[in-house]
XYZ file of N, CA and C in Angstrom:
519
model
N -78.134 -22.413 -3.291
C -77.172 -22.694 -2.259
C -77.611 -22.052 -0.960
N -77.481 -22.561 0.075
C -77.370 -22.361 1.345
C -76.519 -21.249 1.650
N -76.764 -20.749 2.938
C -75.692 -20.220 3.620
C -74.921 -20.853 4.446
N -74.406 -21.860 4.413
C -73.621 -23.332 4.955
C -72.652 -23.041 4.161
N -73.106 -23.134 2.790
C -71.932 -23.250 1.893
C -71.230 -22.498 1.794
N -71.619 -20.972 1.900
C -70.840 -19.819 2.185
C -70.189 -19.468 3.202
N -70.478 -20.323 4.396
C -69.522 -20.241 5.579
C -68.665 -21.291 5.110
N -68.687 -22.366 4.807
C -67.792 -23.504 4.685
C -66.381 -22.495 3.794
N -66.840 -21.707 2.487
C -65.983 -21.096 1.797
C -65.184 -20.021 2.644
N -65.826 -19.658 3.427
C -65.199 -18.462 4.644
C -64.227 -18.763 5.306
N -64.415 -20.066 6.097
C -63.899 -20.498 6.563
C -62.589 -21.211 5.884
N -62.345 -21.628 5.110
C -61.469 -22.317 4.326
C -60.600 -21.104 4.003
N -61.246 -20.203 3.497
C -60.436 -18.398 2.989
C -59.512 -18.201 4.287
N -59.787 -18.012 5.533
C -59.756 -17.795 6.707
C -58.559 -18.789 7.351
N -58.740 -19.979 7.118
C -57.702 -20.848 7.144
C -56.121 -20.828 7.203
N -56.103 -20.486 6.189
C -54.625 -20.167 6.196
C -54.183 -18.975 6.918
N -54.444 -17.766 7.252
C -54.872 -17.049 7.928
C -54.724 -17.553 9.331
N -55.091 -17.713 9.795
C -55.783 -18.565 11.324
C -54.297 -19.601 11.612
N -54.157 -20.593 10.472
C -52.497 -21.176 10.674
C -51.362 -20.421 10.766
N -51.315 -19.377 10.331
C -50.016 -18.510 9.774
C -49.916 -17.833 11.389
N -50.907 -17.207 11.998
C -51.567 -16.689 12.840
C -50.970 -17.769 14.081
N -51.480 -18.866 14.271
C -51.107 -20.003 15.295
C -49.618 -20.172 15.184
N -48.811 -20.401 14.378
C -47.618 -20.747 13.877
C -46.693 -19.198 14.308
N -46.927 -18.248 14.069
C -46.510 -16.899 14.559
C -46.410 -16.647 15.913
N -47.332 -16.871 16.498
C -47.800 -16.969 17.770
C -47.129 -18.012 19.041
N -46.913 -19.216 18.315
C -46.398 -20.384 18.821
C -44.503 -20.063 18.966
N -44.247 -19.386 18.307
C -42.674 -19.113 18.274
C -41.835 -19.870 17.561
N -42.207 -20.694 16.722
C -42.008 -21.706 15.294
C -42.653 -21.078 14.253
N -41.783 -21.283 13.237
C -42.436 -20.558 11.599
C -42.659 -22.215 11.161
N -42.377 -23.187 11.716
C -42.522 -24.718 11.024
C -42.117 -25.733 12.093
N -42.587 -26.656 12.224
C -42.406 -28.011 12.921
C -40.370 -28.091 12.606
N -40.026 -28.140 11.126
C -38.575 -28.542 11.040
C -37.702 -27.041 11.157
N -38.398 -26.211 10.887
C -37.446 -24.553 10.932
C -37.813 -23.866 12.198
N -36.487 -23.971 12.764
C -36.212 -22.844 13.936
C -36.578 -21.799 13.412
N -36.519 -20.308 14.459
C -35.815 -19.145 14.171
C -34.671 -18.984 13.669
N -33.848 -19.654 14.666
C -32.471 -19.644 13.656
C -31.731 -20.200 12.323
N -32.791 -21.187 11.845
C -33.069 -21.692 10.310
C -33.687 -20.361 9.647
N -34.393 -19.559 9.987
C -35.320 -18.807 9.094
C -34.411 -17.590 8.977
N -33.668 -16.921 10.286
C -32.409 -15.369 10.199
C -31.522 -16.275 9.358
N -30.845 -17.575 9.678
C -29.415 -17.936 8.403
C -30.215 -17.920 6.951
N -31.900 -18.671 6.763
C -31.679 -18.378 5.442
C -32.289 -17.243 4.963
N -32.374 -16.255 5.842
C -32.598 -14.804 4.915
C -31.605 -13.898 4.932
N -30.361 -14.367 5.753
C -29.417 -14.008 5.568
C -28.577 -13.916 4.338
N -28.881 -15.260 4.602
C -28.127 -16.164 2.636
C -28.572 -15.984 1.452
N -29.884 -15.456 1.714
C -30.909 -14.918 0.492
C -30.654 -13.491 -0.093
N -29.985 -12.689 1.345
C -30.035 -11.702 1.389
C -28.465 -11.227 0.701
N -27.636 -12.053 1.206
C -26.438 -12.261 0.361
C -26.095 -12.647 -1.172
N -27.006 -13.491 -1.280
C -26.742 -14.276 -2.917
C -27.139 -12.581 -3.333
N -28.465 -12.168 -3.125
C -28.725 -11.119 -3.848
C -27.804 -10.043 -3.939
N -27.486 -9.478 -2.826
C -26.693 -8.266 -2.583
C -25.278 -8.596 -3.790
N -24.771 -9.842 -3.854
C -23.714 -10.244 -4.639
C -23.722 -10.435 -6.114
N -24.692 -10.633 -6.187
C -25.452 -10.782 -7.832
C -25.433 -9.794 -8.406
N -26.272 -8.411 -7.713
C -26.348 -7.152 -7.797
C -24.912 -6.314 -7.823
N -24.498 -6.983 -6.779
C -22.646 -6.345 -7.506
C -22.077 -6.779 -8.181
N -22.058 -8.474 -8.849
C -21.462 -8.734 -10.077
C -22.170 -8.041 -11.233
N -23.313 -7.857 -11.448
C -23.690 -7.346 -12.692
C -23.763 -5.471 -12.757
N -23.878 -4.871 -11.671
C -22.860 -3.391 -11.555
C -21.836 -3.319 -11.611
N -20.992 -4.085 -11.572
C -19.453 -4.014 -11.859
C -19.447 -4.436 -13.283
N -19.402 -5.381 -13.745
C -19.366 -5.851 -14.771
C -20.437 -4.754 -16.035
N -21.230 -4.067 -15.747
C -21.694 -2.867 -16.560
C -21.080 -1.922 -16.592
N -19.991 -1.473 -15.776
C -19.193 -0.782 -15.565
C -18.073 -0.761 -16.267
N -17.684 -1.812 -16.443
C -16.336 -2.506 -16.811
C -16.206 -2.338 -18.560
N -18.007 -2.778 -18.632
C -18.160 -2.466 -19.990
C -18.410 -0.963 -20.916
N -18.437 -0.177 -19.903
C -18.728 1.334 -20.309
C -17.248 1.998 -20.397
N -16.645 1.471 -19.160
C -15.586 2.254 -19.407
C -14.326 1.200 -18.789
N -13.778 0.133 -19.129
C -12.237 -0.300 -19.033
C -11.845 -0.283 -18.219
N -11.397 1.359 -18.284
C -10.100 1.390 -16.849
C -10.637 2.187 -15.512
N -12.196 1.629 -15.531
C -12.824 2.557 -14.366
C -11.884 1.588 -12.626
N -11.850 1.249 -12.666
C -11.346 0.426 -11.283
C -10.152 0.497 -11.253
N -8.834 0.787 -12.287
C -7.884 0.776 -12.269
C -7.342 2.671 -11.928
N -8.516 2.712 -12.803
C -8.444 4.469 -12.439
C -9.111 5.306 -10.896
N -9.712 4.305 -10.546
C -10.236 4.357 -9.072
C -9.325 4.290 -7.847
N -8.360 2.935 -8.376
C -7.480 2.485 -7.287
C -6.318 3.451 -7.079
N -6.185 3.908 -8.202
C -4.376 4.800 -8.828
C -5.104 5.909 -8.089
N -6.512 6.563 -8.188
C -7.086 8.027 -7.771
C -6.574 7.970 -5.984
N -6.789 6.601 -5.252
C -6.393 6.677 -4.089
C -5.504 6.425 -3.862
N -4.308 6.083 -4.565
C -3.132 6.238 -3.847
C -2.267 7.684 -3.551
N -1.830 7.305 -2.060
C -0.863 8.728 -1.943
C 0.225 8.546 -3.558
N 0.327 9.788 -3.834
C 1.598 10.370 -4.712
C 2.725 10.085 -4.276
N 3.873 9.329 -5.131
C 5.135 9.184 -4.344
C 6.118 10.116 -5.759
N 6.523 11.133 -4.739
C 7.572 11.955 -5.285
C 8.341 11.660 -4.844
N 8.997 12.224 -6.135
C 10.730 12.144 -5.458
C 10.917 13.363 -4.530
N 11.497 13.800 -3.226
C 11.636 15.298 -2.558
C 12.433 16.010 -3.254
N 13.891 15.185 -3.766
C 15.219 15.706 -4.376
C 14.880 16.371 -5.890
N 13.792 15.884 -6.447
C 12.988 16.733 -7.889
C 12.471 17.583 -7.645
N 11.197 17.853 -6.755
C 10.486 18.476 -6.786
C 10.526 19.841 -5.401
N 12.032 19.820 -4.945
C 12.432 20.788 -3.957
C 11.767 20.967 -3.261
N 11.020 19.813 -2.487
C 10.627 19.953 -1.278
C 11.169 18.915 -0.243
N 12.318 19.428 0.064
C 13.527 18.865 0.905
C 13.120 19.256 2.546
N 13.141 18.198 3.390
C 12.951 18.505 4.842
C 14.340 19.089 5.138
N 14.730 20.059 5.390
C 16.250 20.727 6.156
C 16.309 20.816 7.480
N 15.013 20.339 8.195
C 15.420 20.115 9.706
C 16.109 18.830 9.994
N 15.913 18.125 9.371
C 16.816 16.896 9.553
C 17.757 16.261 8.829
N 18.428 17.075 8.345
C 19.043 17.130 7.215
C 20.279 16.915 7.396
N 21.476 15.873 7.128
C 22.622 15.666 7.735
C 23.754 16.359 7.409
N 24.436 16.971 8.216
C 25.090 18.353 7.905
C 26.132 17.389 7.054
N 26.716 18.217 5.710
C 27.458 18.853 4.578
C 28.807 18.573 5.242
N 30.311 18.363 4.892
C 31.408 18.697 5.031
C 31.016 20.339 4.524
N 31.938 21.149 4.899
C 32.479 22.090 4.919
C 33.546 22.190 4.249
N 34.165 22.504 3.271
C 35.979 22.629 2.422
C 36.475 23.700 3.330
N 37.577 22.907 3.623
C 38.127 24.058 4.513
C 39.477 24.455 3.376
N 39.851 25.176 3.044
C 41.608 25.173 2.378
C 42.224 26.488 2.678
N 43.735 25.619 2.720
C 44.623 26.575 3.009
C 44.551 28.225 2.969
N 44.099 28.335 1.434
C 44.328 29.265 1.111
C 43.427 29.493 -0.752
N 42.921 30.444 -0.782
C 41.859 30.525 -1.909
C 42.385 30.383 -3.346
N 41.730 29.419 -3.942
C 42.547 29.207 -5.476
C 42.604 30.055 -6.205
N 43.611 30.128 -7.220
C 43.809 31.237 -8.038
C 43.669 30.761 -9.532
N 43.214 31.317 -10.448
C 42.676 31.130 -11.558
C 44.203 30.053 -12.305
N 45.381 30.151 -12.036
C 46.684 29.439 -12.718
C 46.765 27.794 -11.476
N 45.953 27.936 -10.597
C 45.667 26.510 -10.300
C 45.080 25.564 -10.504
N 44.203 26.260 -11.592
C 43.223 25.216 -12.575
C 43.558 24.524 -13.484
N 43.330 23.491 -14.054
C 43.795 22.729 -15.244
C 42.673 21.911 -15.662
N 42.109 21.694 -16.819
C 41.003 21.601 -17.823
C 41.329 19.575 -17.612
N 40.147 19.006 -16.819
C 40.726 17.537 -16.848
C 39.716 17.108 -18.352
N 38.663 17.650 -18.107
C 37.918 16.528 -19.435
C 36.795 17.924 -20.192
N 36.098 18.196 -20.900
C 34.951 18.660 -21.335
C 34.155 17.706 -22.184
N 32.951 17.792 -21.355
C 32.156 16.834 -22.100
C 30.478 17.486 -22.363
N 29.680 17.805 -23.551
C 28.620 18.545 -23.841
C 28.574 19.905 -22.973
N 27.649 20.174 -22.979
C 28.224 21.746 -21.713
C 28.912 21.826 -20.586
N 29.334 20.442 -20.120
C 30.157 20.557 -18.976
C 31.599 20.251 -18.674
N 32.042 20.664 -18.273
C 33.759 20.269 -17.493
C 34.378 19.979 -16.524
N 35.194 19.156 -16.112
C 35.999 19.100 -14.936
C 36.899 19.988 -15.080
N 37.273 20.415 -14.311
C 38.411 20.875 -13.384
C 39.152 20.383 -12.290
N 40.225 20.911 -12.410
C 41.040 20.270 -11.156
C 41.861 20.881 -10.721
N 41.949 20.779 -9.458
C 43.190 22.009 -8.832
C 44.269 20.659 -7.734
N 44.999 21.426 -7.490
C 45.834 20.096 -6.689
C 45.174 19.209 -5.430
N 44.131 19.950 -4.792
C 43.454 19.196 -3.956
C 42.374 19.309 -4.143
N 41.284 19.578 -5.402
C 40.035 19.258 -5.493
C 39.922 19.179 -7.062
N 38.658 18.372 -7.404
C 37.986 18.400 -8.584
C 36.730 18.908 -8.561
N 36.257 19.901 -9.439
C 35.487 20.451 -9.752
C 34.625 19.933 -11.025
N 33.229 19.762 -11.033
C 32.619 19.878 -12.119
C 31.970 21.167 -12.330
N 31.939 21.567 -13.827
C 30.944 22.858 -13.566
C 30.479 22.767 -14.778
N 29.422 24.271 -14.571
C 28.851 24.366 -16.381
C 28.434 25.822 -16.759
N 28.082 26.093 -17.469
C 27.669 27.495 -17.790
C 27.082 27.515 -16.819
N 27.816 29.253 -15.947
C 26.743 30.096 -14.801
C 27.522 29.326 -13.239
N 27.752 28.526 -13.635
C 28.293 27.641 -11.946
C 29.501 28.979 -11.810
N 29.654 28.974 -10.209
C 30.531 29.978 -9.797
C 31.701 29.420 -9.105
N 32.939 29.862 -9.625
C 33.946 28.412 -9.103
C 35.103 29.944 -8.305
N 35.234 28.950 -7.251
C 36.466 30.216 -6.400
C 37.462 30.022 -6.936
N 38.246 31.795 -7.429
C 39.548 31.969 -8.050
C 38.974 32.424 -9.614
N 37.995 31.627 -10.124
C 37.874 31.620 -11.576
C 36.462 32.492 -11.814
N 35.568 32.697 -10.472
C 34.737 33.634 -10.552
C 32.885 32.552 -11.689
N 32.523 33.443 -12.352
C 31.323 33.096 -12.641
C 31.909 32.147 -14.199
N 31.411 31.009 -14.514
C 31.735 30.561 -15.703
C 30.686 30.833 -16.781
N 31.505 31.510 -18.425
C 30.472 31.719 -19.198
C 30.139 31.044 -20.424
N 31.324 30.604 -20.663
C 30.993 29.245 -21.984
C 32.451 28.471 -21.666
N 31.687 27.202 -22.094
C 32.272 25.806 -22.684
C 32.572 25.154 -23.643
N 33.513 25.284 -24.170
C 33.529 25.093 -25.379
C 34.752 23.715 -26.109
N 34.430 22.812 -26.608
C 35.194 21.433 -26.334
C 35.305 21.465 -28.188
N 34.681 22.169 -28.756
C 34.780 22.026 -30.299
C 35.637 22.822 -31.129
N 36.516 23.339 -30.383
C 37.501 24.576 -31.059
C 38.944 23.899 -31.340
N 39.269 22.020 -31.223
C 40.347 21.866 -31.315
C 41.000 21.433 -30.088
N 40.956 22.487 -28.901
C 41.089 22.036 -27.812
C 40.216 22.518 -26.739
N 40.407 22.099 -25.938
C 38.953 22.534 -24.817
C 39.042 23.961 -24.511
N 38.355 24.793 -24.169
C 38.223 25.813 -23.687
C 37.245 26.025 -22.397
N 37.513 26.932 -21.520
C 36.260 26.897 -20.555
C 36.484 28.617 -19.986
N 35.724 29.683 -20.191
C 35.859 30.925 -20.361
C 34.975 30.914 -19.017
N 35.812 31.640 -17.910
C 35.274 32.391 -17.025
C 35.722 33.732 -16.589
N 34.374 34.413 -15.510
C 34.965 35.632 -15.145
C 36.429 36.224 -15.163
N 37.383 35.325 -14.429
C 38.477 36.195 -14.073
C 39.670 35.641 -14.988
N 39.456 34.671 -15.926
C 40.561 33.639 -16.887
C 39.912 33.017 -17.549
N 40.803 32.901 -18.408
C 40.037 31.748 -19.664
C 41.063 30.407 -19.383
N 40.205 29.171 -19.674
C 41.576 28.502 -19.512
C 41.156 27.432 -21.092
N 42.795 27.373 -21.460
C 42.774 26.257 -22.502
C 43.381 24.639 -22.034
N 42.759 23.758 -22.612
C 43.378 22.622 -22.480
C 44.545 22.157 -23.801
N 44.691 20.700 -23.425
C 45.931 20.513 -24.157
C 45.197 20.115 -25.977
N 45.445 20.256 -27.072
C 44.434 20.100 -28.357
C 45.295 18.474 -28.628
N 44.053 18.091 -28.431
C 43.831 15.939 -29.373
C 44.883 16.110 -30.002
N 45.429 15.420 -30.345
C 46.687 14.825 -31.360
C 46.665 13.790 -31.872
N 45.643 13.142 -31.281
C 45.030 11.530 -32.043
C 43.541 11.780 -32.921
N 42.902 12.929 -32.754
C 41.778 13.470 -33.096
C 42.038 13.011 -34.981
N 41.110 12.283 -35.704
C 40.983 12.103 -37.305
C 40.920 13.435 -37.660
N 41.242 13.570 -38.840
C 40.908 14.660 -39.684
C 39.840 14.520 -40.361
């Protein structure tokens, strides 16, 4: 063989090269593709992939562990407490309370036993009802120390009086 033939092969190597080169140069990647054919489809290329790649990381995920996304979403939400449970009450804005104003301070023989029900009781005096329970501190009757609804008739034992109610009369034997 010649050295003809070995340029002819050079040249042909070189070729594509030399087009890619002209075509670069020219500001066309192709006679039918713009630039802006070639950024949308490596855009779109660039997308299918990026999306593929997150369906099959998620979905490996999903399979390792269940409640990973559900436990993700719940991790970012704010906490909703209740304030009124967990005593952290705003008191600057807090809408002021009636006040009881009365005549004159109750006295332990103004009480009368309306209901007892599990540790607790009403009371009632001529212008108020009271609920209370073991430890509640009631004016006139002082600190309350037991409740007691199983003796027949009600009982409700505080500091300064004991008081009895009226005993069932319809109660089974």
């Amino acid at each position: 063989m010649s050295n003809i033939a070995f340029e002819d092969l050079d040249e042909k190597k070189d070729l594509p090269r030399k087009r890619l080169r002209e075509r670069l140069t020219a500001g066309t990647f192709s006679a039918e593709w713009t630039l802006a054919d070639w950024l949308v489809g490596t855009a779109s290329v660039t997308l299918a992939v990026a999306s593929a790649s997150f369906f099959c990381w998620s979905f490996a995920v999903s399979l390792q562990s269940p409640d990973y996304f559900q436990q993700a979403a719940l991790a970012n939400m704010p906490p909703k407490l209740d304030q009124i449970q967990t005593g952290s009450i705003d008191t600057s804005n807090a809408m002021p309370a009636p006040e009881i104003v009365r005549l004159r301070e109750p006295t332990p023989e103004d009480y009368q036993i309306v209901m007892v029900f599990r540790n607790e009781a009403l009371l009632a005096t001529r212008d108020e009802l009271v609920r209370v329970k073991v430890g509640s501190v009631v004016p006139g009757l002082g600190s309350i120390r037991t409740i007691d609804a199983e003796a027949g008739s009600p009982t409700v034992v505080a500091e300064n009086a004991t008081l009895r109610g009226v005993a069932n009369t319809n109660a089974k034997p």
